[in-house]
mmCIF file of C-alpha atoms in Angstrom:
data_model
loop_
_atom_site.group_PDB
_atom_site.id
_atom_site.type_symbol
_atom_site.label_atom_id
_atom_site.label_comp_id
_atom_site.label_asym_id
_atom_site.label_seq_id
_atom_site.Cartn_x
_atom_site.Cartn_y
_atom_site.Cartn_z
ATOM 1 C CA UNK D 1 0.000 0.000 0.000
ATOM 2 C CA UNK D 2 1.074 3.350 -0.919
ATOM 3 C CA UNK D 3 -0.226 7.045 0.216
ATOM 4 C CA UNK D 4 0.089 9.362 -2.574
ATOM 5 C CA UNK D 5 -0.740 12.666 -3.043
ATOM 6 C CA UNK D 6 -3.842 14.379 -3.638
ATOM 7 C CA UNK D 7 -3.924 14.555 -7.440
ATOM 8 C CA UNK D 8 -8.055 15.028 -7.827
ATOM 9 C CA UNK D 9 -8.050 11.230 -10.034
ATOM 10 C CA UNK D 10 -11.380 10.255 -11.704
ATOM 11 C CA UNK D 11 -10.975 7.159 -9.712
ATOM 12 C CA UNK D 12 -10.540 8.403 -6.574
ATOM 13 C CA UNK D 13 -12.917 7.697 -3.975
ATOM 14 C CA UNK D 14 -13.660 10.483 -1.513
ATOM 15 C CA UNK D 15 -14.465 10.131 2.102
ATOM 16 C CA UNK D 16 -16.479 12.947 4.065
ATOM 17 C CA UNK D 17 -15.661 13.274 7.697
ATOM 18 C CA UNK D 18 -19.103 11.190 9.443
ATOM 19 C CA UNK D 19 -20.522 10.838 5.938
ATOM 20 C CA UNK D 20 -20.405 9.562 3.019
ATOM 21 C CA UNK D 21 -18.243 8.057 0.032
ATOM 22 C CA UNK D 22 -18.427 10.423 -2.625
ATOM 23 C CA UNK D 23 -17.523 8.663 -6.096
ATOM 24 C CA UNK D 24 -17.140 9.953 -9.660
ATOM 25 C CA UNK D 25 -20.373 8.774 -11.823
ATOM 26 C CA UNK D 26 -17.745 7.615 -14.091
ATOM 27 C CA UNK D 27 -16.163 4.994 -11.636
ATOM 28 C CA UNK D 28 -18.214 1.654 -12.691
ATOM 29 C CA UNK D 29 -20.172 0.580 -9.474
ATOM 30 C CA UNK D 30 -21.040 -3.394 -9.731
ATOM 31 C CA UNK D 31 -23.048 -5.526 -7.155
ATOM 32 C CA UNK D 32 -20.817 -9.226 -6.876
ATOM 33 C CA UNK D 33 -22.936 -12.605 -7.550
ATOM 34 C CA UNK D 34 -21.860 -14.550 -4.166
ATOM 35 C CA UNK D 35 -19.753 -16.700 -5.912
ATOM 36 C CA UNK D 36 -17.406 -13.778 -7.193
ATOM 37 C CA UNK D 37 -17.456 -12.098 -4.017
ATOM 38 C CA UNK D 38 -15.744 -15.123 -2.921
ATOM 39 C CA UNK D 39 -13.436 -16.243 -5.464
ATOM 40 C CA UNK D 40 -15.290 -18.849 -6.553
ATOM 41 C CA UNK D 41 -15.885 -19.525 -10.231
ATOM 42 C CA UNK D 42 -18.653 -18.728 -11.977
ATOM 43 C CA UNK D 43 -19.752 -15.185 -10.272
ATOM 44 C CA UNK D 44 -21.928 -12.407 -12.162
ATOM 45 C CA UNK D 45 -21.060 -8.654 -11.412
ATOM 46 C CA UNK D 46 -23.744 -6.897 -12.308
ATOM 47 C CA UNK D 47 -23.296 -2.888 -12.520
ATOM 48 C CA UNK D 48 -25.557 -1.062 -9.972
ATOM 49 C CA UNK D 49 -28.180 2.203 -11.187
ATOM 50 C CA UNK D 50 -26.639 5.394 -10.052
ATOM 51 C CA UNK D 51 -28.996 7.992 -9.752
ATOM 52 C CA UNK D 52 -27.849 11.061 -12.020
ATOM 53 C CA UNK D 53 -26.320 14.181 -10.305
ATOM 54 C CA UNK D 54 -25.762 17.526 -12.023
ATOM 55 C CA UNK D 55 -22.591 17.570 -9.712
ATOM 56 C CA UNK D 56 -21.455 14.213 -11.538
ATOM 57 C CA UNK D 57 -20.784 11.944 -8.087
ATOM 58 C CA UNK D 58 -22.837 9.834 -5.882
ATOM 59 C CA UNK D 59 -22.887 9.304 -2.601
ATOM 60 C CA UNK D 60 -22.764 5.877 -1.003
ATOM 61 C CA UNK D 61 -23.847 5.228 2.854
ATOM 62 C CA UNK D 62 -21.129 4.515 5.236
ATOM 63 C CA UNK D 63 -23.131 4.420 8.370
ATOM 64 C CA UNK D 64 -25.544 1.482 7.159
ATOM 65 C CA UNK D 65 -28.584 2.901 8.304
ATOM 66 C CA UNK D 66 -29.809 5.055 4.654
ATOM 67 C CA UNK D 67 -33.050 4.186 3.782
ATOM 68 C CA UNK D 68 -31.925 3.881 -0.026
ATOM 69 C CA UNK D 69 -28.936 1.821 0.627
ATOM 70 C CA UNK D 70 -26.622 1.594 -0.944
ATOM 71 C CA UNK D 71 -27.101 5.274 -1.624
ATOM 72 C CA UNK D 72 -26.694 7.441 1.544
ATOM 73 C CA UNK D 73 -30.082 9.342 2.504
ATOM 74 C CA UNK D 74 -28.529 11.619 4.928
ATOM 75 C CA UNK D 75 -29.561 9.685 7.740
ATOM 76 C CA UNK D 76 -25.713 9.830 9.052
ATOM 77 C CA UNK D 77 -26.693 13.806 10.278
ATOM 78 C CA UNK D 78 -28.806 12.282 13.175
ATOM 79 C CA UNK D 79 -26.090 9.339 14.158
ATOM 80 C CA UNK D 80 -23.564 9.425 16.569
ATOM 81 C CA UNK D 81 -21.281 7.812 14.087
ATOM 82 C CA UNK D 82 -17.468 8.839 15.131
ATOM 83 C CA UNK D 83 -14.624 9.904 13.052
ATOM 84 C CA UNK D 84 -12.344 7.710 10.448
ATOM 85 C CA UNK D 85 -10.072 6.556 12.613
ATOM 86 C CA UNK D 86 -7.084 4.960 10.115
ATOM 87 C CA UNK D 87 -4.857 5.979 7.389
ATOM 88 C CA UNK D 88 -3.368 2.416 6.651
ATOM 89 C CA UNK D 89 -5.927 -0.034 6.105
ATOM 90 C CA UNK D 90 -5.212 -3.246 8.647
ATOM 91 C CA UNK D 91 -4.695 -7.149 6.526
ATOM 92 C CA UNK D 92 -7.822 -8.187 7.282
ATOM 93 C CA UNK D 93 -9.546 -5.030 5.247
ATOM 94 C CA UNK D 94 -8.478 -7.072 1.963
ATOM 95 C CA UNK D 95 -10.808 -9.402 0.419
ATOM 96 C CA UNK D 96 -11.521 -11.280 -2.473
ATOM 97 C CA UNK D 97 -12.600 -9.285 -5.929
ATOM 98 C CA UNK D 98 -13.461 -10.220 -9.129
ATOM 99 C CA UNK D 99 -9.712 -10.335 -11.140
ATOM 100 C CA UNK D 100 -11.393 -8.971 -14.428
ATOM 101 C CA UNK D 101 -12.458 -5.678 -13.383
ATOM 102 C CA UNK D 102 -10.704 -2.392 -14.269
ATOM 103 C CA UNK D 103 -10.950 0.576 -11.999
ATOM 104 C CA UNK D 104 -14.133 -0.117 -9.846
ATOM 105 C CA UNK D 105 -16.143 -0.327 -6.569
ATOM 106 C CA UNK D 106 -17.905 -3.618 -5.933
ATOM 107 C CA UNK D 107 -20.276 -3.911 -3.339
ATOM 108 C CA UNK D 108 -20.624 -7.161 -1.187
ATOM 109 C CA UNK D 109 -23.847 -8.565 -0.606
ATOM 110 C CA UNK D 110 -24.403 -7.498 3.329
ATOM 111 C CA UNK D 111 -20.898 -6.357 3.372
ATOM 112 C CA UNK D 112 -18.611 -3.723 2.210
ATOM 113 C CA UNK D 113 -17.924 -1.845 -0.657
ATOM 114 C CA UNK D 114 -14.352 -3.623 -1.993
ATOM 115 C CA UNK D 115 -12.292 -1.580 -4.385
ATOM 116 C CA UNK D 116 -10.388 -2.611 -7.599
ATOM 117 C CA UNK D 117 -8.169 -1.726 -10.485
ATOM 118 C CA UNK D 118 -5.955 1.017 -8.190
ATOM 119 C CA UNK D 119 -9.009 3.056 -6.706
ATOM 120 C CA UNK D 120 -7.720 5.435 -4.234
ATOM 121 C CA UNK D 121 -9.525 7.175 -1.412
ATOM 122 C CA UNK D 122 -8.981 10.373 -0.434
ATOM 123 C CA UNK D 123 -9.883 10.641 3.420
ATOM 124 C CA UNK D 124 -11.536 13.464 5.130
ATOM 125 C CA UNK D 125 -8.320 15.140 6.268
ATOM 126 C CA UNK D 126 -7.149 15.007 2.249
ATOM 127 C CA UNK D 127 -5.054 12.254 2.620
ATOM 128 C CA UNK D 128 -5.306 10.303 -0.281
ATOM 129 C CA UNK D 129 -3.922 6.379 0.223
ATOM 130 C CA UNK D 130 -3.600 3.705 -2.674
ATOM 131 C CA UNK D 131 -4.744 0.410 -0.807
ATOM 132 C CA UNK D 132 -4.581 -3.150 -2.181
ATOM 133 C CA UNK D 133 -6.832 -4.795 -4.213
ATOM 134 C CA UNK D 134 -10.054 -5.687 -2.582
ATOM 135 C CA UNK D 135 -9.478 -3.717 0.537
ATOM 136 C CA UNK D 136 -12.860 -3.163 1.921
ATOM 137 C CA UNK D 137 -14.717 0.386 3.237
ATOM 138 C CA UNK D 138 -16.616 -0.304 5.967
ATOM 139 C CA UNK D 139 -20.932 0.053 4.637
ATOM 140 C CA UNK D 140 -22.429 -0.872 8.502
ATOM 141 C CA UNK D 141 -20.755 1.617 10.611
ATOM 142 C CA UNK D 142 -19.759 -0.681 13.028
ATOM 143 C CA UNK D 143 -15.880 -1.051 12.083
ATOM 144 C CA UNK D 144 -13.655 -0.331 14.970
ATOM 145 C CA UNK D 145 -11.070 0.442 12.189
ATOM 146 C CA UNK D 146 -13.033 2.603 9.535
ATOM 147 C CA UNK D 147 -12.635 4.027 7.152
ATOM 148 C CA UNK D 148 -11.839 0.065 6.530
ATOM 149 C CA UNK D 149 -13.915 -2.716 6.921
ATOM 150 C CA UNK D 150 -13.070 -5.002 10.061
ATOM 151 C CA UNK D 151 -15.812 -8.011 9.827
ATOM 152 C CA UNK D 152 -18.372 -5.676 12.263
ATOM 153 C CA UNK D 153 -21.264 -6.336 9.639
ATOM 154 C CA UNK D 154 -21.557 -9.785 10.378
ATOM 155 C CA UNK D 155 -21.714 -9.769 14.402
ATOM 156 C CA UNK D 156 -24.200 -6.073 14.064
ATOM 157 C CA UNK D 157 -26.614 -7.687 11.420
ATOM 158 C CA UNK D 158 -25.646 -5.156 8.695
ATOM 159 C CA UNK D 159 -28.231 -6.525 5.714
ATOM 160 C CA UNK D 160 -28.157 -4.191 2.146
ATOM 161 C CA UNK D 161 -31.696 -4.076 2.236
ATOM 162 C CA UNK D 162 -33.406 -3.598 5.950
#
Protein backbone atom coordinates (compact mmCIF):
# COMPACT_ATOMS: atom_id res chain seq x y z
CA UNK A 1 0.00 0.00 0.00
CA UNK A 2 1.07 3.35 -0.92
CA UNK A 3 -0.23 7.04 0.22
CA UNK A 4 0.09 9.36 -2.57
CA UNK A 5 -0.74 12.67 -3.04
CA UNK A 6 -3.84 14.38 -3.64
CA UNK A 7 -3.92 14.56 -7.44
CA UNK A 8 -8.06 15.03 -7.83
CA UNK A 9 -8.05 11.23 -10.03
CA UNK A 10 -11.38 10.25 -11.70
CA UNK A 11 -10.97 7.16 -9.71
CA UNK A 12 -10.54 8.40 -6.57
CA UNK A 13 -12.92 7.70 -3.97
CA UNK A 14 -13.66 10.48 -1.51
CA UNK A 15 -14.46 10.13 2.10
CA UNK A 16 -16.48 12.95 4.07
CA UNK A 17 -15.66 13.27 7.70
CA UNK A 18 -19.10 11.19 9.44
CA UNK A 19 -20.52 10.84 5.94
CA UNK A 20 -20.40 9.56 3.02
CA UNK A 21 -18.24 8.06 0.03
CA UNK A 22 -18.43 10.42 -2.63
CA UNK A 23 -17.52 8.66 -6.10
CA UNK A 24 -17.14 9.95 -9.66
CA UNK A 25 -20.37 8.77 -11.82
CA UNK A 26 -17.74 7.62 -14.09
CA UNK A 27 -16.16 4.99 -11.64
CA UNK A 28 -18.21 1.65 -12.69
CA UNK A 29 -20.17 0.58 -9.47
CA UNK A 30 -21.04 -3.39 -9.73
CA UNK A 31 -23.05 -5.53 -7.15
CA UNK A 32 -20.82 -9.23 -6.88
CA UNK A 33 -22.94 -12.61 -7.55
CA UNK A 34 -21.86 -14.55 -4.17
CA UNK A 35 -19.75 -16.70 -5.91
CA UNK A 36 -17.41 -13.78 -7.19
CA UNK A 37 -17.46 -12.10 -4.02
CA UNK A 38 -15.74 -15.12 -2.92
CA UNK A 39 -13.44 -16.24 -5.46
CA UNK A 40 -15.29 -18.85 -6.55
CA UNK A 41 -15.88 -19.53 -10.23
CA UNK A 42 -18.65 -18.73 -11.98
CA UNK A 43 -19.75 -15.18 -10.27
CA UNK A 44 -21.93 -12.41 -12.16
CA UNK A 45 -21.06 -8.65 -11.41
CA UNK A 46 -23.74 -6.90 -12.31
CA UNK A 47 -23.30 -2.89 -12.52
CA UNK A 48 -25.56 -1.06 -9.97
CA UNK A 49 -28.18 2.20 -11.19
CA UNK A 50 -26.64 5.39 -10.05
CA UNK A 51 -29.00 7.99 -9.75
CA UNK A 52 -27.85 11.06 -12.02
CA UNK A 53 -26.32 14.18 -10.30
CA UNK A 54 -25.76 17.53 -12.02
CA UNK A 55 -22.59 17.57 -9.71
CA UNK A 56 -21.46 14.21 -11.54
CA UNK A 57 -20.78 11.94 -8.09
CA UNK A 58 -22.84 9.83 -5.88
CA UNK A 59 -22.89 9.30 -2.60
CA UNK A 60 -22.76 5.88 -1.00
CA UNK A 61 -23.85 5.23 2.85
CA UNK A 62 -21.13 4.51 5.24
CA UNK A 63 -23.13 4.42 8.37
CA UNK A 64 -25.54 1.48 7.16
CA UNK A 65 -28.58 2.90 8.30
CA UNK A 66 -29.81 5.06 4.65
CA UNK A 67 -33.05 4.19 3.78
CA UNK A 68 -31.93 3.88 -0.03
CA UNK A 69 -28.94 1.82 0.63
CA UNK A 70 -26.62 1.59 -0.94
CA UNK A 71 -27.10 5.27 -1.62
CA UNK A 72 -26.69 7.44 1.54
CA UNK A 73 -30.08 9.34 2.50
CA UNK A 74 -28.53 11.62 4.93
CA UNK A 75 -29.56 9.68 7.74
CA UNK A 76 -25.71 9.83 9.05
CA UNK A 77 -26.69 13.81 10.28
CA UNK A 78 -28.81 12.28 13.18
CA UNK A 79 -26.09 9.34 14.16
CA UNK A 80 -23.56 9.43 16.57
CA UNK A 81 -21.28 7.81 14.09
CA UNK A 82 -17.47 8.84 15.13
CA UNK A 83 -14.62 9.90 13.05
CA UNK A 84 -12.34 7.71 10.45
CA UNK A 85 -10.07 6.56 12.61
CA UNK A 86 -7.08 4.96 10.11
CA UNK A 87 -4.86 5.98 7.39
CA UNK A 88 -3.37 2.42 6.65
CA UNK A 89 -5.93 -0.03 6.10
CA UNK A 90 -5.21 -3.25 8.65
CA UNK A 91 -4.70 -7.15 6.53
CA UNK A 92 -7.82 -8.19 7.28
CA UNK A 93 -9.55 -5.03 5.25
CA UNK A 94 -8.48 -7.07 1.96
CA UNK A 95 -10.81 -9.40 0.42
CA UNK A 96 -11.52 -11.28 -2.47
CA UNK A 97 -12.60 -9.29 -5.93
CA UNK A 98 -13.46 -10.22 -9.13
CA UNK A 99 -9.71 -10.33 -11.14
CA UNK A 100 -11.39 -8.97 -14.43
CA UNK A 101 -12.46 -5.68 -13.38
CA UNK A 102 -10.70 -2.39 -14.27
CA UNK A 103 -10.95 0.58 -12.00
CA UNK A 104 -14.13 -0.12 -9.85
CA UNK A 105 -16.14 -0.33 -6.57
CA UNK A 106 -17.90 -3.62 -5.93
CA UNK A 107 -20.28 -3.91 -3.34
CA UNK A 108 -20.62 -7.16 -1.19
CA UNK A 109 -23.85 -8.56 -0.61
CA UNK A 110 -24.40 -7.50 3.33
CA UNK A 111 -20.90 -6.36 3.37
CA UNK A 112 -18.61 -3.72 2.21
CA UNK A 113 -17.92 -1.85 -0.66
CA UNK A 114 -14.35 -3.62 -1.99
CA UNK A 115 -12.29 -1.58 -4.39
CA UNK A 116 -10.39 -2.61 -7.60
CA UNK A 117 -8.17 -1.73 -10.48
CA UNK A 118 -5.96 1.02 -8.19
CA UNK A 119 -9.01 3.06 -6.71
CA UNK A 120 -7.72 5.43 -4.23
CA UNK A 121 -9.52 7.17 -1.41
CA UNK A 122 -8.98 10.37 -0.43
CA UNK A 123 -9.88 10.64 3.42
CA UNK A 124 -11.54 13.46 5.13
CA UNK A 125 -8.32 15.14 6.27
CA UNK A 126 -7.15 15.01 2.25
CA UNK A 127 -5.05 12.25 2.62
CA UNK A 128 -5.31 10.30 -0.28
CA UNK A 129 -3.92 6.38 0.22
CA UNK A 130 -3.60 3.70 -2.67
CA UNK A 131 -4.74 0.41 -0.81
CA UNK A 132 -4.58 -3.15 -2.18
CA UNK A 133 -6.83 -4.79 -4.21
CA UNK A 134 -10.05 -5.69 -2.58
CA UNK A 135 -9.48 -3.72 0.54
CA UNK A 136 -12.86 -3.16 1.92
CA UNK A 137 -14.72 0.39 3.24
CA UNK A 138 -16.62 -0.30 5.97
CA UNK A 139 -20.93 0.05 4.64
CA UNK A 140 -22.43 -0.87 8.50
CA UNK A 141 -20.75 1.62 10.61
CA UNK A 142 -19.76 -0.68 13.03
CA UNK A 143 -15.88 -1.05 12.08
CA UNK A 144 -13.65 -0.33 14.97
CA UNK A 145 -11.07 0.44 12.19
CA UNK A 146 -13.03 2.60 9.54
CA UNK A 147 -12.64 4.03 7.15
CA UNK A 148 -11.84 0.06 6.53
CA UNK A 149 -13.91 -2.72 6.92
CA UNK A 150 -13.07 -5.00 10.06
CA UNK A 151 -15.81 -8.01 9.83
CA UNK A 152 -18.37 -5.68 12.26
CA UNK A 153 -21.26 -6.34 9.64
CA UNK A 154 -21.56 -9.78 10.38
CA UNK A 155 -21.71 -9.77 14.40
CA UNK A 156 -24.20 -6.07 14.06
CA UNK A 157 -26.61 -7.69 11.42
CA UNK A 158 -25.65 -5.16 8.70
CA UNK A 159 -28.23 -6.53 5.71
CA UNK A 160 -28.16 -4.19 2.15
CA UNK A 161 -31.70 -4.08 2.24
CA UNK A 162 -33.41 -3.60 5.95
Amino acid sequence: MSVAEPDGRPDEVRLRDRGPAVVPLDLPVVRAGAASATGGEGGTTREVTVPDDPRGNVALCRCGHSAIRPFCDGTHRSRQLGHDRLVEPPDAAAGPVPDDLGPSLVLQDDGPLRLCGGVSVRLPDGTVVAPADGTGLCRCGASTSRPWCDGSHSSCGFREHG
